Coordinates of C-alpha atoms and ligand atoms in Angstrom, one line a residue:
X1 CA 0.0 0.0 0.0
X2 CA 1.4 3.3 -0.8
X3 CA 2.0 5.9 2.2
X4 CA -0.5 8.7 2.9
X5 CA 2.4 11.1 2.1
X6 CA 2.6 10.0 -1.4
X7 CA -0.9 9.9 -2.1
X8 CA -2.0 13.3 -3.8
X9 CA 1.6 13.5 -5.3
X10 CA 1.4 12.9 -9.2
X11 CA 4.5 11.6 -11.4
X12 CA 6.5 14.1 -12.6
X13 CA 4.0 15.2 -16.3
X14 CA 7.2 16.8 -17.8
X15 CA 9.2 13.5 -17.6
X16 CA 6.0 11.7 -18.5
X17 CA 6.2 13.6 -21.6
X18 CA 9.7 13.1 -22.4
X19 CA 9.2 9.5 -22.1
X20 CA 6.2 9.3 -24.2
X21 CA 7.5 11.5 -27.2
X22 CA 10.7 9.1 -26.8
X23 CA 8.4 6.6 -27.0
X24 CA 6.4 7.7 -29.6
X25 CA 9.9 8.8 -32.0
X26 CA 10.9 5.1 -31.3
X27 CA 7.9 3.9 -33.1
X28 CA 8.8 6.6 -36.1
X29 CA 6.4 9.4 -35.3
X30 CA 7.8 12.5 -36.7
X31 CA 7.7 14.5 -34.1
X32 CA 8.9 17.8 -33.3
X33 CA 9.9 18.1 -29.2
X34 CA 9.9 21.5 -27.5
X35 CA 9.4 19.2 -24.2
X36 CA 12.9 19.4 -23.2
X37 CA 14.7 20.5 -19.7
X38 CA 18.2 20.1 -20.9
X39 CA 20.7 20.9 -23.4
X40 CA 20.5 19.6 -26.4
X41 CA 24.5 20.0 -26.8
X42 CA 26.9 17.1 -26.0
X43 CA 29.1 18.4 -22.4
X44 CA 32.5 19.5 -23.4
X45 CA 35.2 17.7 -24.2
X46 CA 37.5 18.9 -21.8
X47 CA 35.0 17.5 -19.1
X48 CA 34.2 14.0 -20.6
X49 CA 38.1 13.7 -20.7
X50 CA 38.6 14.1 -17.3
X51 CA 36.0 11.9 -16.3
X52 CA 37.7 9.3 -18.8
X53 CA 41.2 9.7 -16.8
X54 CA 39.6 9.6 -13.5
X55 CA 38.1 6.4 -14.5
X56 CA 41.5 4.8 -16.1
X57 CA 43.3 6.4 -12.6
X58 CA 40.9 4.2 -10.6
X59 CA 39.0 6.8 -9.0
X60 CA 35.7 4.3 -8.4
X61 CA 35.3 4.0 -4.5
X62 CA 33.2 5.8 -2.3
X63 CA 34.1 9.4 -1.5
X64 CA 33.5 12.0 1.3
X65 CA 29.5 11.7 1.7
X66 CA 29.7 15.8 0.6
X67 CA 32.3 15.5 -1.8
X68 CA 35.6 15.2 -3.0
X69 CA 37.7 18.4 -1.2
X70 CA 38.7 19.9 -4.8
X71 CA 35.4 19.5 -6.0
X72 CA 33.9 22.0 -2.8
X73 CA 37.0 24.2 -2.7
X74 CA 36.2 24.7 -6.9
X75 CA 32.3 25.6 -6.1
X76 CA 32.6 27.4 -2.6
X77 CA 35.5 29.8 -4.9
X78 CA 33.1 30.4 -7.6
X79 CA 30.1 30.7 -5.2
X80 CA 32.2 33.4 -4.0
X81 CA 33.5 35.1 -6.7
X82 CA 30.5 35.0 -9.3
X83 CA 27.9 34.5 -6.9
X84 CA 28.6 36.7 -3.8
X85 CA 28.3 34.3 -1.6
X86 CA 30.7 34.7 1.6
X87 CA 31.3 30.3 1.7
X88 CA 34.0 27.8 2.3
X89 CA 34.3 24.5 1.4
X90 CA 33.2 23.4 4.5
X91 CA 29.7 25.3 3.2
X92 CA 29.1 22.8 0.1
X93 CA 27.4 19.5 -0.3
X94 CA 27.6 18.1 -3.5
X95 CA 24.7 15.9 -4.1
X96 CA 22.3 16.0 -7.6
X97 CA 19.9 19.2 -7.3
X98 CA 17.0 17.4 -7.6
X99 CA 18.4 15.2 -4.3
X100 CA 19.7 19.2 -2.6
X101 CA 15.6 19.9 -3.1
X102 CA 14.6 16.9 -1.4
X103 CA 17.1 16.4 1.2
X104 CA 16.4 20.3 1.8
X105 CA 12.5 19.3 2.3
X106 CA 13.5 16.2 4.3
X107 CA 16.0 18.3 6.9
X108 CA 14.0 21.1 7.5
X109 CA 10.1 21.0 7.3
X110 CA 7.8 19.1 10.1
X111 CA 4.6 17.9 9.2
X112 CA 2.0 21.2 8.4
X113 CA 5.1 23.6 8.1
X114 CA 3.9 25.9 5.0
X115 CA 6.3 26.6 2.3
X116 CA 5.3 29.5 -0.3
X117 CA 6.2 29.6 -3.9
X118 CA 5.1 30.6 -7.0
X119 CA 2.4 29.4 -9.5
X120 CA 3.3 28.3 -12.1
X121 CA 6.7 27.3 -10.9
X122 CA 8.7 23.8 -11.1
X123 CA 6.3 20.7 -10.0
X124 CA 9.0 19.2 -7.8
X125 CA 9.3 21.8 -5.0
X126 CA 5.4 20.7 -4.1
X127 CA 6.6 17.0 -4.4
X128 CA 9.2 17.7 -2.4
X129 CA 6.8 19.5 0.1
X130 CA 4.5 17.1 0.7
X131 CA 6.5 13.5 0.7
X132 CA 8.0 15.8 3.8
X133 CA 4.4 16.2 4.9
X134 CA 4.5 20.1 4.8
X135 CA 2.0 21.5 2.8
X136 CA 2.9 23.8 -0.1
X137 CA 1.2 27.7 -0.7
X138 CA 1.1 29.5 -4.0
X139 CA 1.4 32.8 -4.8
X140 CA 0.7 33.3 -8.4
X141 CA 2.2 35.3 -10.6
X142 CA 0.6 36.6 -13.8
X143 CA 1.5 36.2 -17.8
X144 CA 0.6 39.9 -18.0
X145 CA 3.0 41.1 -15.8
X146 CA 5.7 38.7 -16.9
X147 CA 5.0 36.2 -14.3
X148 CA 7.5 38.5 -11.5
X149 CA 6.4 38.0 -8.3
X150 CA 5.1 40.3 -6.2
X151 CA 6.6 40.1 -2.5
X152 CA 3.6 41.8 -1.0
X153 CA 1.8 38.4 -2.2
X154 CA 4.7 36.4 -0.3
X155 CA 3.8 38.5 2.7
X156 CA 0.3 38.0 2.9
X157 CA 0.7 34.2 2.2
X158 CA 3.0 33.9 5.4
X159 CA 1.2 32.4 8.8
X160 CA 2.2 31.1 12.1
X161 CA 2.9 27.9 10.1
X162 CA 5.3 29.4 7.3
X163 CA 8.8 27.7 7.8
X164 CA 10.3 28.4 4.0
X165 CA 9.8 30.3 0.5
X166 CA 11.3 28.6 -2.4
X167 CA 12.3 31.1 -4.7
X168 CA 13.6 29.6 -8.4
X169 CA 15.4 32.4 -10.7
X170 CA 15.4 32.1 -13.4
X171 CA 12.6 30.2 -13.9
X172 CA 11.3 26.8 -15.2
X173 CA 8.7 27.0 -16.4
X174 CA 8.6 30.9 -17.0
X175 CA 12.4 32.0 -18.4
X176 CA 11.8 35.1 -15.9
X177 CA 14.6 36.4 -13.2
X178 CA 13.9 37.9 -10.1
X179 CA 15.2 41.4 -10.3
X180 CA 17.6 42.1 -7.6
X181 CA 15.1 44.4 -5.8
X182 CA 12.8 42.0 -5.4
X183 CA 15.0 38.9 -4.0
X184 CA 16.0 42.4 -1.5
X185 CA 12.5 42.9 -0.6
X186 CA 11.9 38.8 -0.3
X187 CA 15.0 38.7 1.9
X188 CA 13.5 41.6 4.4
X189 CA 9.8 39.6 4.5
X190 CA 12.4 36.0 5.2
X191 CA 14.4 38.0 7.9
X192 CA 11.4 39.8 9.5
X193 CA 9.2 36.6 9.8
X194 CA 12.2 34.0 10.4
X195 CA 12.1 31.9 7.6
X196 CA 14.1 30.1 5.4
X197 CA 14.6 30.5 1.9
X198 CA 15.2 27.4 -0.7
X199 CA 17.0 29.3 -3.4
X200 CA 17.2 27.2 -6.5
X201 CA 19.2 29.2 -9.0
X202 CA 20.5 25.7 -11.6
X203 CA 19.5 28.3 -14.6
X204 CA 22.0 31.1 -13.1
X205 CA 24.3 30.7 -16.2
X206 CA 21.9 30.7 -18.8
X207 CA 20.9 34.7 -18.8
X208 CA 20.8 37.0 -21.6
X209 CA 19.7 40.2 -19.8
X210 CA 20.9 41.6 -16.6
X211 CA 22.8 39.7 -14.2
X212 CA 21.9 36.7 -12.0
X213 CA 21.4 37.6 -8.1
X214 CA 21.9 34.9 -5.3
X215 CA 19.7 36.1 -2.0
X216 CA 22.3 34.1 0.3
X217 CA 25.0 36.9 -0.9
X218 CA 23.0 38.8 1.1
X219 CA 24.7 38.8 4.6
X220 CA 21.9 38.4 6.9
X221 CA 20.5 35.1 4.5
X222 CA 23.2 33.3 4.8
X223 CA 22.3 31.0 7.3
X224 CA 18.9 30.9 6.4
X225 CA 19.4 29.8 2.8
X226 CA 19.9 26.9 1.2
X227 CA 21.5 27.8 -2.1
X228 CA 20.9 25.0 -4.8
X229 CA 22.6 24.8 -8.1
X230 CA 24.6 22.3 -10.2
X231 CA 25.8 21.7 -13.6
X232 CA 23.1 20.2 -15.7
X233 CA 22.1 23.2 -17.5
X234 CA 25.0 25.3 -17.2
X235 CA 27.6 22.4 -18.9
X236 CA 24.9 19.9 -20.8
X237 CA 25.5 17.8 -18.0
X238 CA 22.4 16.3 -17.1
X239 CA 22.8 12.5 -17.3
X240 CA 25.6 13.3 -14.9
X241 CA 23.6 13.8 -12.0
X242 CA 26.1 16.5 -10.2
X243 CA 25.0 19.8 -8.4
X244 CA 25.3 21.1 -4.9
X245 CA 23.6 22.6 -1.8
X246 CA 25.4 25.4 -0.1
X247 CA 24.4 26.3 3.1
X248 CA 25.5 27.4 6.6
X249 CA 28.1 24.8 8.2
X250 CA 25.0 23.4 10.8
X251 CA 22.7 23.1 7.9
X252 CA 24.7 21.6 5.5
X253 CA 25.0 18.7 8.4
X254 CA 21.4 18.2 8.5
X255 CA 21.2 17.5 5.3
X256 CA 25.0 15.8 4.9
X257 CA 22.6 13.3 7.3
X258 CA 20.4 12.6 4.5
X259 CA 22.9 12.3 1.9
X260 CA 24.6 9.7 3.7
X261 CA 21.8 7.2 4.8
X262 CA 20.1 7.5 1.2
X263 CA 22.9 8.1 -1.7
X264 CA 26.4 8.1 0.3
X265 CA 28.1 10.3 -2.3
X266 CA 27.9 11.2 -5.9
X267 CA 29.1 8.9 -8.6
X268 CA 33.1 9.2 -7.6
X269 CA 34.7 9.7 -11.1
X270 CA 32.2 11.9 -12.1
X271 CA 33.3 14.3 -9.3
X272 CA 37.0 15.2 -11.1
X273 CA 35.4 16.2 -14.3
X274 CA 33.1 18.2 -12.5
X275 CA 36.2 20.3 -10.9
X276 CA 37.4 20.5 -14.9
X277 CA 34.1 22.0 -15.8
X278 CA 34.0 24.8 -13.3
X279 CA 37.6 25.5 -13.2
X280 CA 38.6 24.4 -17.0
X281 CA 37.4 27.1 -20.2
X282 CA 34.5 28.2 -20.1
X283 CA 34.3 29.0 -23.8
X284 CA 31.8 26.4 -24.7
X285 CA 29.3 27.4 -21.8
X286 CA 29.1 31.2 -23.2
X287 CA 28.8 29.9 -27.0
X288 CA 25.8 27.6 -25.7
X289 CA 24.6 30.8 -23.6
X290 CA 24.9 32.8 -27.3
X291 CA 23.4 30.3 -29.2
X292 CA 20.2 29.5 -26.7
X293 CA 19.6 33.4 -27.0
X294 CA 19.6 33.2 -30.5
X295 CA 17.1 30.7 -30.2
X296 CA 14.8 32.4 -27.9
X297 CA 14.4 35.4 -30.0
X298 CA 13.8 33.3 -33.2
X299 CA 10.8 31.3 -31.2
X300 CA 9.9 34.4 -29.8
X301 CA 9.4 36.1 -33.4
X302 CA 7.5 32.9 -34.9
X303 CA 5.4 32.8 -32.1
X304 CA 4.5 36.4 -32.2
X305 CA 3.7 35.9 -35.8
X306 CA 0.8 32.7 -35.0
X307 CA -3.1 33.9 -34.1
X308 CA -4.0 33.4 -30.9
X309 CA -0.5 32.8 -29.1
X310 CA 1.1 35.5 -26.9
X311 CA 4.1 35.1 -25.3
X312 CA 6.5 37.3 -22.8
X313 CA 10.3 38.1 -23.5
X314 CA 12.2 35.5 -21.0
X315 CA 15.5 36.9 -19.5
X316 CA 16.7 33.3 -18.8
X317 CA 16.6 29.5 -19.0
X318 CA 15.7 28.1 -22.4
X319 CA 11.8 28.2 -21.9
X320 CA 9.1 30.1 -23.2
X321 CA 5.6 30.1 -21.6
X322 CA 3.0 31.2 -24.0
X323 CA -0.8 31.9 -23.1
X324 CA -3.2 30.6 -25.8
X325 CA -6.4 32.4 -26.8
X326 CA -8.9 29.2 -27.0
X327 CA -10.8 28.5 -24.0
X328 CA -9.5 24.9 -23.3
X329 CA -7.9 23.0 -20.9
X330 CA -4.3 23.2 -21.5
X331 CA -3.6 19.4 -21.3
X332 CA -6.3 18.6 -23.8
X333 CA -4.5 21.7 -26.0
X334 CA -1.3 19.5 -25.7
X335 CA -2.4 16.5 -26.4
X336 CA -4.2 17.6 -29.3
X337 CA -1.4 19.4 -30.6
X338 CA 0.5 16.2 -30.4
X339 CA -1.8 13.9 -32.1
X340 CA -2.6 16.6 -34.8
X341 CA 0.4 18.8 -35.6
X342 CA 2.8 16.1 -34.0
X343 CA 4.4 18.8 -32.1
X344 CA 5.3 18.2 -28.3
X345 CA 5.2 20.6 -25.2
X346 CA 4.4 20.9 -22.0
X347 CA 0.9 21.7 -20.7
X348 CA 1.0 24.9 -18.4
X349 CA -1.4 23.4 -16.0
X350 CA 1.4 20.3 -15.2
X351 CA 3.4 23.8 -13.1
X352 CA 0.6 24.6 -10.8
X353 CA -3.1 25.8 -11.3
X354 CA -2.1 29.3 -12.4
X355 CA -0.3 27.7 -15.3
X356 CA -3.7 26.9 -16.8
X357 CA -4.2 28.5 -20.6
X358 CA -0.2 28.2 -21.3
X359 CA 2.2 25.9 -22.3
X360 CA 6.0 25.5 -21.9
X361 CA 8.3 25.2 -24.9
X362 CA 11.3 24.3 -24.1
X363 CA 14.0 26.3 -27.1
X364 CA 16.4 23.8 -26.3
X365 CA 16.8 22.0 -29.9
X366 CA 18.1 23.5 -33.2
X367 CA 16.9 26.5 -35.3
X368 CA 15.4 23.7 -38.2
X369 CA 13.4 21.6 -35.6
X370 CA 12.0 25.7 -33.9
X371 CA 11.1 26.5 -37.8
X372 CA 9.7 23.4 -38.6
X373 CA 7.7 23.1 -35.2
X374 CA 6.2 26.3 -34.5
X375 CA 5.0 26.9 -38.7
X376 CA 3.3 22.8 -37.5
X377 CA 1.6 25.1 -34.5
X378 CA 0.7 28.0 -36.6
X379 CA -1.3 25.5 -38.4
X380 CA -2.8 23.5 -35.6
X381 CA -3.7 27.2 -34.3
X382 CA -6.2 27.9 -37.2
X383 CA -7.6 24.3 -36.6
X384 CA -8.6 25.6 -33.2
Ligands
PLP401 C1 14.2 24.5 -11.8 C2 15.0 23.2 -11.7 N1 15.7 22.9 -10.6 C3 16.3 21.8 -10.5 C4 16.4 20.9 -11.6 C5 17.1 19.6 -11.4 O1 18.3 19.5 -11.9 P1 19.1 18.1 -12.0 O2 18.5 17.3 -13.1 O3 20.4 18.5 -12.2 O4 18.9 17.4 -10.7 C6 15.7 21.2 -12.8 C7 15.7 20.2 -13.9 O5 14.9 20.3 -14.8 C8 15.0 22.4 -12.9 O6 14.3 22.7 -14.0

């Protein structure tokens, strides 16, 4: 029988996708997948060739539970330097994100502790929230005002229950960053009211205007934060399951805890090539950077050009979130687009309630397959 705490707590419908247009291109469907969360580049050399030597040098036991000490030395120094953050070492766990979010739930929310975040935001955080048996409260943001949140909301949403906010900038599945301001004006409401802040920033590399803002570089966050990152996105690294939670020293014990009873440590020879891709060039990062921004403004002209689609300028990631004009239920939209135009994407409604009447295209994929899939949508659009 299934625990109470997973009842209620749906698989994740963007990796249901995935699987079913991977499914469905196995079978020889032609279709056209804007249903991506990661890169659709191959990582760097440099980094696949230091995993390969770590592997040929042995490197395949068990490490530290947090990491081996070069690998947190490499990410406490840039934390520091690119990010702000006054760490050490001795501040970094280095653990998937995806586990950082769940260990993060796991250490420090008690049954009916409320966490606030956004709507639409990333479906995880509320899985997260309630295996740990905390309950999750949305503040939504709005299409029209380019889905920025509005901390006045975040303050009205907090109660004697409120333990944590989640903040995710940028955003999946909205491409928006917190302006600087507003993480300011979030850290006041944190400070104020005592909570903690989950701060997932895994997109922080992948901004085309304006610079990326971590709230625990704020001095007074610090030891309220939990700073999650990792190098999925930044270094098309997402089969290699590395990121990293940074955090105060007692924090980062609670969940170095977790870590070791459920995972031990990341995958050990994976761990040198992660030190290569933070400290190696980064030349190959800022060309994917260019190249996704190129991307975004050519979906974002297509799209303007289709009847009955509307969609926002992202700052960051490589998603767009469109709101469509017909009055239907954005999974039935999706699925219909999939069976008719053969074109995949995510319905809005699978990132919270608010998300309801948009979809999430993921730009990650070449200039051809954007072409060829959003002239498929223009069409499906007139159908509608
Ligand atoms: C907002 C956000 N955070 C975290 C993650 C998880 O990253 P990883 O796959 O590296 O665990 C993702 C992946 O899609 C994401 O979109």
């Amino acid at each position: 029988m299934v625990s109470k705490r997973l009842m209620g707590v749906p698989a994740s419908g963007t990796i249901a996708l995935s699987n079913l247009v991977s499914f469905m291109k196995s079978k020889g469907a032609d279709i056209i997948s804007f249903s991506m969360g990661e890169p659709d580049f191959t990582t760097p050399q440099n980094i696949i060739d230091a995993c390969k030597k770590s592997l040929d040098d042995g490197f395949t036991h068990y490490t530290n539970s947090a990491g081996i000490p070069e690998l947190r030395k490499a990410i406490s120094t840039k934390a520091f330097y690119e990010n702000n953050i006054h760490c050490t070492a001795k501040n970094v766990l280095v653990t998937p994100t995806k586990h950082a979010i769940f260990m993060a739930a796991l250490a420090f929310l008690d049954r009916g502790d409320e966490v606030i975040m956004e709507d639409p935001n990333w479906v995880t955080y509320d899985a997260a929230i309630r295996i740990a048996e905390a309950k999750p409260k949305f503040v939504t943001t709005s299409f029209d005002d380019g889905f920025v949140v509005d901390p006045a909301k975040i303050e009205d949403s907090i109660t004697p229950k409120t333990k944590m906010i989640i903040l995710n900038s940028p955003s999946n599945p909205t491409g928006n960053v917190i302006p600087r301001e507003t993480l300011e004006e979030i850290a006041n409401i944190a400070i104020e009211n005592d909570l903690m802040v989950l701060s997932d920033e895994i997109y922080e590399n992948i901004i085309y205007e304006g610079n990326h803002f971590s709230i625990a570089s704020i001095p007074e966050m610090f030891d309220r934060t939990i700073t999650v990152s990792g190098l999925s996105k930044t270094y098309a690294m997402t089969g290699w399951r590395l990121g990293w939670a940074i955090a105060s020293e007692e924090n980062l014990k609670a969940l170095d805890i977790i870590q070791t009873h459920s995972i031990s440590c990341c995958t050990s020879f994976a761990q040198p090539a992660a030190v290569e891709a933070i400290t190696g060039p980064q030349n190959e990062k800022e060309a994917m950077v260019k190249e996704f921004r190129k991307r975004r403004d050519l979906a974002v002209d297509l799209i303007r050009e289709i009847r009955g689609l509307e969609v926002n300028v992202p700052q960051g990631a490589f998603y767009l979130f469109p709101r469509y004009a017909p009055k239907i239920r954005s999974e039935i939209m999706c699925t219909k687009m999939l069976e008719e135009a053969q074109v995949a994407v995510t319905p809005g409604s699978a990132f919270g309630p608010n998300g309801e009447g948009c979809f999430r295209l993921s730009y990650a994929t070449s200039e051809e397959q954007i072409i060829e899939g959003l002239s498929r949508i223009k069409k499906f659009m007139f159908t509608l």
